[in-house]
Amino acid sequence: MTTGLTPAQHALLETELQLARRRLQQTLDTQLEGGSRVTHAAALLADDPHDAREHDAERELDFARTDQIEAQLREIDAALQRLRQPGYGHCQDCDCAIPFDRLTHQPQALRCVECQTEFEAAQAD
């Protein structure tokens, strides 16, 4: 099945995904201060502030930010893999073409708006 995307649209989406990936990787590198996640975690644990509860909260927030960035990187990497497959740009639930406008704003989208809405409603239950 074709994606319904023109070669120019396909190239634009790939460029956007690559740029988003680079920005997120730079953010992650900054977050980890140039080290690995393990090294960064060890440095955070070694800090000895006066208020341990505040330190624990800051550390948990830091870990959550890192987790979120890494999850976004995985989503982009998966989208880049799908982009190389014939089914990219089609909803994984209903197989309808995802509108280009949606893909432009969220190229890692797996579902059309209708199916995504249903998916999120089901997750909320």
Coordinates of N, CA and C in Angstrom, one line a residue:
M1 N 0.8 -1.2 0.0 CA 0.0 0.0 0.0 C 0.9 1.2 0.0
T2 N 0.5 2.2 -0.8 CA 1.3 3.4 -0.9 C 0.9 4.4 0.3
T3 N 1.8 5.3 0.6 CA 1.5 6.2 1.7 C 0.6 7.3 1.3
G4 N 0.5 7.6 0.0 CA -0.2 8.8 -0.4 C 0.6 10.1 -0.2
L5 N 1.9 9.9 0.2 CA 2.8 11.1 0.3 C 3.6 11.2 -0.9
T6 N 3.8 12.5 -1.3 CA 4.7 12.7 -2.5 C 6.1 12.6 -2.0
P7 N 7.0 12.4 -2.9 CA 8.4 12.3 -2.5 C 8.9 13.5 -1.8
A8 N 8.4 14.7 -2.1 CA 8.8 15.9 -1.4 C 8.3 15.9 0.0
Q9 N 7.0 15.5 0.2 CA 6.4 15.4 1.5 C 7.2 14.4 2.4
H10 N 7.5 13.3 1.8 CA 8.3 12.2 2.5 C 9.6 12.8 2.9
A11 N 10.3 13.5 2.0 CA 11.6 14.0 2.4 C 11.5 15.1 3.5
L12 N 10.4 15.9 3.4 CA 10.2 16.9 4.4 C 10.0 16.3 5.8
L13 N 9.2 15.3 5.8 CA 9.0 14.6 7.1 C 10.2 13.9 7.7
E14 N 11.0 13.3 6.8 CA 12.3 12.7 7.2 C 13.2 13.8 7.8
T15 N 13.3 14.9 7.1 CA 14.1 16.0 7.6 C 13.6 16.5 8.9
E16 N 12.3 16.7 9.1 CA 11.8 17.2 10.4 C 12.1 16.2 11.5
L17 N 12.0 14.9 11.2 CA 12.3 13.9 12.2 C 13.7 13.9 12.6
Q18 N 14.6 14.0 11.6 CA 16.0 14.1 11.9 C 16.4 15.3 12.7
L19 N 15.8 16.5 12.4 CA 16.0 17.7 13.2 C 15.5 17.6 14.6
A20 N 14.3 17.0 14.7 CA 13.8 16.8 16.1 C 14.7 15.9 16.9
R21 N 15.2 14.8 16.2 CA 16.1 13.9 16.9 C 17.3 14.6 17.4
R22 N 17.9 15.4 16.5 CA 19.2 16.1 16.9 C 18.9 17.1 18.1
R23 N 17.8 17.8 18.0 CA 17.4 18.7 19.1 C 17.3 17.9 20.4
L24 N 16.5 16.8 20.4 CA 16.3 16.0 21.6 C 17.6 15.5 22.1
Q25 N 18.5 15.0 21.2 CA 19.8 14.4 21.6 C 20.6 15.5 22.3
Q26 N 20.6 16.7 21.7 CA 21.3 17.8 22.4 C 20.8 18.1 23.8
T27 N 19.5 18.1 23.9 CA 18.8 18.4 25.2 C 19.2 17.3 26.2
L28 N 19.2 16.0 25.7 CA 19.6 14.9 26.6 C 21.1 15.0 27.0
D29 N 22.0 15.4 26.0 CA 23.4 15.6 26.4 C 23.6 16.7 27.4
T30 N 22.8 17.7 27.3 CA 22.9 18.8 28.2 C 22.4 18.4 29.6
Q31 N 21.3 17.6 29.5 CA 20.7 17.1 30.8 C 21.6 16.2 31.5
L32 N 22.3 15.4 30.8 CA 23.3 14.4 31.4 C 24.7 15.0 31.6
E33 N 24.8 16.3 31.2 CA 26.1 17.0 31.3 C 27.2 16.3 30.6
G34 N 26.9 15.8 29.4 CA 27.9 15.2 28.6 C 28.3 13.8 28.9
G35 N 27.7 13.2 30.0 CA 28.1 11.9 30.4 C 27.0 10.9 30.1
S36 N 27.1 9.7 30.6 CA 26.1 8.7 30.4 C 25.1 8.8 31.4
R37 N 24.0 8.1 31.2 CA 22.9 8.2 32.2 C 23.4 7.6 33.6
V38 N 24.2 6.6 33.6 CA 24.7 6.0 34.8 C 25.6 6.9 35.5
T39 N 26.5 7.6 34.8 CA 27.5 8.5 35.3 C 26.7 9.7 35.9
H40 N 25.7 10.2 35.2 CA 24.9 11.3 35.7 C 24.1 10.9 37.0
A41 N 23.5 9.7 37.0 CA 22.8 9.3 38.2 C 23.7 9.2 39.4
A42 N 24.9 8.6 39.1 CA 25.9 8.5 40.2 C 26.3 9.9 40.8
A43 N 26.5 10.8 39.9 CA 26.8 12.2 40.3 C 25.7 12.8 41.1
L44 N 24.4 12.6 40.7 CA 23.3 13.1 41.4 C 23.2 12.5 42.8
L45 N 23.4 11.2 42.9 CA 23.3 10.5 44.2 C 24.5 10.9 45.1
A46 N 25.6 11.3 44.5 CA 26.7 11.7 45.4 C 26.6 13.1 45.9
D47 N 25.7 13.9 45.4 CA 25.5 15.3 45.9 C 25.1 15.2 47.4
D48 N 25.5 16.1 48.1 CA 25.2 16.1 49.6 C 24.7 17.5 50.0
P49 N 23.4 17.8 49.6 CA 22.9 19.1 50.0 C 22.4 19.1 51.4
H50 N 22.1 20.2 51.9 CA 21.7 20.3 53.3 C 20.3 19.8 53.5
D51 N 19.4 19.9 52.5 CA 18.0 19.5 52.6 C 17.9 18.2 51.8
A52 N 17.9 17.1 52.4 CA 17.8 15.8 51.7 C 16.5 15.6 50.9
R53 N 15.4 16.0 51.5 CA 14.1 15.9 50.8 C 14.1 16.7 49.5
E54 N 14.6 17.9 49.6 CA 14.7 18.7 48.4 C 15.6 18.1 47.3
H55 N 16.7 17.5 47.8 CA 17.6 16.9 46.9 C 17.0 15.7 46.2
D56 N 16.2 14.9 47.0 CA 15.5 13.7 46.5 C 14.5 14.1 45.4
A57 N 13.8 15.2 45.7 CA 12.8 15.7 44.7 C 13.4 16.2 43.4
E58 N 14.5 16.9 43.5 CA 15.2 17.4 42.4 C 15.8 16.2 41.6
R59 N 16.3 15.2 42.3 CA 16.9 14.0 41.6 C 15.8 13.3 40.8
E60 N 14.6 13.1 41.5 CA 13.5 12.4 40.8 C 13.0 13.2 39.6
L61 N 13.0 14.5 39.7 CA 12.6 15.3 38.6 C 13.6 15.2 37.4
D62 N 14.8 15.2 37.8 CA 15.9 15.0 36.8 C 15.8 13.7 36.1
F63 N 15.5 12.6 36.8 CA 15.4 11.3 36.2 C 14.1 11.2 35.4
A64 N 13.1 11.9 35.8 CA 11.8 11.9 35.0 C 12.0 12.6 33.7
R65 N 12.8 13.7 33.7 CA 13.1 14.5 32.5 C 13.9 13.7 31.5
T66 N 14.9 13.0 32.1 CA 15.7 12.1 31.2 C 14.9 11.0 30.6
D67 N 14.0 10.4 31.4 CA 13.2 9.3 30.9 C 12.3 9.8 29.8
Q68 N 11.7 11.0 30.0 CA 10.8 11.6 29.0 C 11.6 11.9 27.6
I69 N 12.8 12.4 27.7 CA 13.6 12.7 26.5 C 13.9 11.4 25.8
E70 N 14.3 10.4 26.6 CA 14.7 9.1 26.0 C 13.5 8.5 25.3
A71 N 12.3 8.6 25.9 CA 11.1 8.1 25.3 C 10.7 8.8 24.0
Q72 N 10.9 10.1 24.0 CA 10.7 10.9 22.7 C 11.7 10.4 21.7
L73 N 12.9 10.2 22.0 CA 13.9 9.7 21.1 C 13.5 8.4 20.5
R74 N 13.0 7.5 21.4 CA 12.6 6.2 20.9 C 11.4 6.3 19.9
E75 N 10.5 7.2 20.2 CA 9.4 7.5 19.3 C 9.9 8.0 17.9
I76 N 10.8 8.9 17.9 CA 11.3 9.4 16.7 C 12.1 8.4 15.9
D77 N 12.9 7.6 16.6 CA 13.6 6.5 15.9 C 12.7 5.5 15.3
A78 N 11.6 5.2 16.0 CA 10.6 4.3 15.5 C 9.9 4.9 14.2
A79 N 9.6 6.2 14.3 CA 9.0 6.9 13.2 C 10.0 6.9 12.0
L80 N 11.2 7.1 12.2 CA 12.2 7.0 11.1 C 12.3 5.6 10.5
Q81 N 12.2 4.6 11.3 CA 12.1 3.2 10.8 C 10.8 3.0 9.9
R82 N 9.7 3.5 10.5 CA 8.4 3.3 9.7 C 8.4 4.1 8.4
L83 N 9.1 5.3 8.5 CA 9.2 6.1 7.3 C 9.8 5.4 6.1
R84 N 10.6 4.4 6.4 CA 11.3 3.6 5.4 C 10.4 2.4 4.9
Q85 N 9.3 2.3 5.5 CA 8.4 1.1 5.2 C 7.2 1.7 4.4
P86 N 6.6 0.8 3.6 CA 5.5 1.2 2.7 C 4.3 1.7 3.4
G87 N 4.0 1.3 4.7 CA 2.8 1.7 5.4 C 2.9 3.0 6.1
Y88 N 4.0 3.6 6.1 CA 4.1 4.9 6.8 C 3.1 5.9 6.4
G89 N 2.5 6.5 7.3 CA 1.5 7.5 7.0 C 0.1 7.0 7.0
H90 N -0.1 5.7 7.4 CA -1.4 5.1 7.5 C -1.6 4.7 9.0
C91 N -2.9 4.9 9.4 CA -3.3 4.7 10.8 C -3.1 3.2 11.1
Q92 N -2.5 2.9 12.2 CA -2.2 1.5 12.5 C -3.5 0.8 12.9
D93 N -4.6 1.5 13.2 CA -5.8 0.9 13.7 C -6.8 0.7 12.5
C94 N -7.1 1.8 11.7 CA -8.1 1.7 10.7 C -7.5 1.7 9.3
D95 N -6.2 1.8 9.1 CA -5.4 1.8 7.9 C -5.7 2.9 6.9
C96 N -6.4 4.0 7.4 CA -6.7 5.1 6.6 C -5.4 6.0 6.5
A97 N -5.3 6.8 5.5 CA -4.1 7.7 5.4 C -4.3 8.8 6.5
I98 N -3.2 9.0 7.2 CA -3.1 10.1 8.1 C -2.8 11.4 7.3
P99 N -3.7 12.4 7.5 CA -3.5 13.6 6.8 C -2.1 14.2 6.9
F100 N -1.5 14.7 5.8 CA -0.2 15.3 5.8 C 0.0 16.4 6.9
D101 N -1.1 17.2 7.1 CA -1.0 18.2 8.1 C -0.7 17.7 9.4
R102 N -1.4 16.5 9.8 CA -1.1 15.9 11.1 C 0.3 15.4 11.1
L103 N 0.8 14.7 10.0 CA 2.1 14.2 10.0 C 3.2 15.3 10.1
T104 N 2.8 16.5 9.5 CA 3.7 17.6 9.6 C 3.9 18.1 11.0
H105 N 2.8 18.1 11.8 CA 2.9 18.5 13.2 C 3.4 17.4 14.1
Q106 N 3.1 16.1 13.7 CA 3.5 15.0 14.6 C 3.9 13.8 13.7
P107 N 5.1 13.9 13.1 CA 5.5 12.9 12.1 C 5.6 11.5 12.7
Q108 N 5.6 11.4 14.0 CA 5.7 10.1 14.7 C 4.3 9.5 15.0
A109 N 3.3 10.2 14.5 CA 1.9 9.7 14.8 C 1.7 8.3 14.2
L110 N 1.0 7.5 15.0 CA 0.7 6.1 14.7 C -0.7 6.0 14.2
R111 N -1.6 7.0 14.6 CA -3.0 6.9 14.3 C -3.5 8.2 13.7
C112 N -4.7 8.0 13.0 CA -5.4 9.2 12.6 C -6.0 9.8 13.9
V113 N -6.5 11.0 13.8 CA -7.1 11.8 14.9 C -8.2 11.0 15.6
E114 N -9.1 10.4 14.8 CA -10.2 9.7 15.3 C -9.8 8.5 16.1
C115 N -8.9 7.7 15.5 CA -8.4 6.5 16.3 C -7.6 6.8 17.5
Q116 N -6.8 7.9 17.4 CA -6.0 8.4 18.5 C -6.9 8.8 19.7
T117 N -8.0 9.5 19.3 CA -8.9 9.9 20.3 C -9.6 8.7 21.0
E118 N -10.0 7.7 20.2 CA -10.5 6.5 20.8 C -9.5 5.8 21.7
F119 N -8.2 5.7 21.2 CA -7.2 5.1 21.9 C -7.0 5.7 23.3
E120 N -6.9 7.1 23.3 CA -6.7 7.8 24.5 C -7.9 7.6 25.5
A121 N -9.1 7.6 25.0 CA -10.2 7.4 25.8 C -10.2 6.0 26.5
A122 N -9.8 5.0 25.7 CA -9.7 3.7 26.2 C -8.6 3.6 27.3
Q123 N -7.5 4.3 27.1 CA -6.4 4.3 28.1 C -6.8 5.0 29.4
A124 N -7.7 6.0 29.3 CA -8.2 6.7 30.5 C -9.1 5.9 31.3
D125 N -9.8 4.9 30.7 CA -10.7 4.1 31.5 C -10.0 3.1 32.4

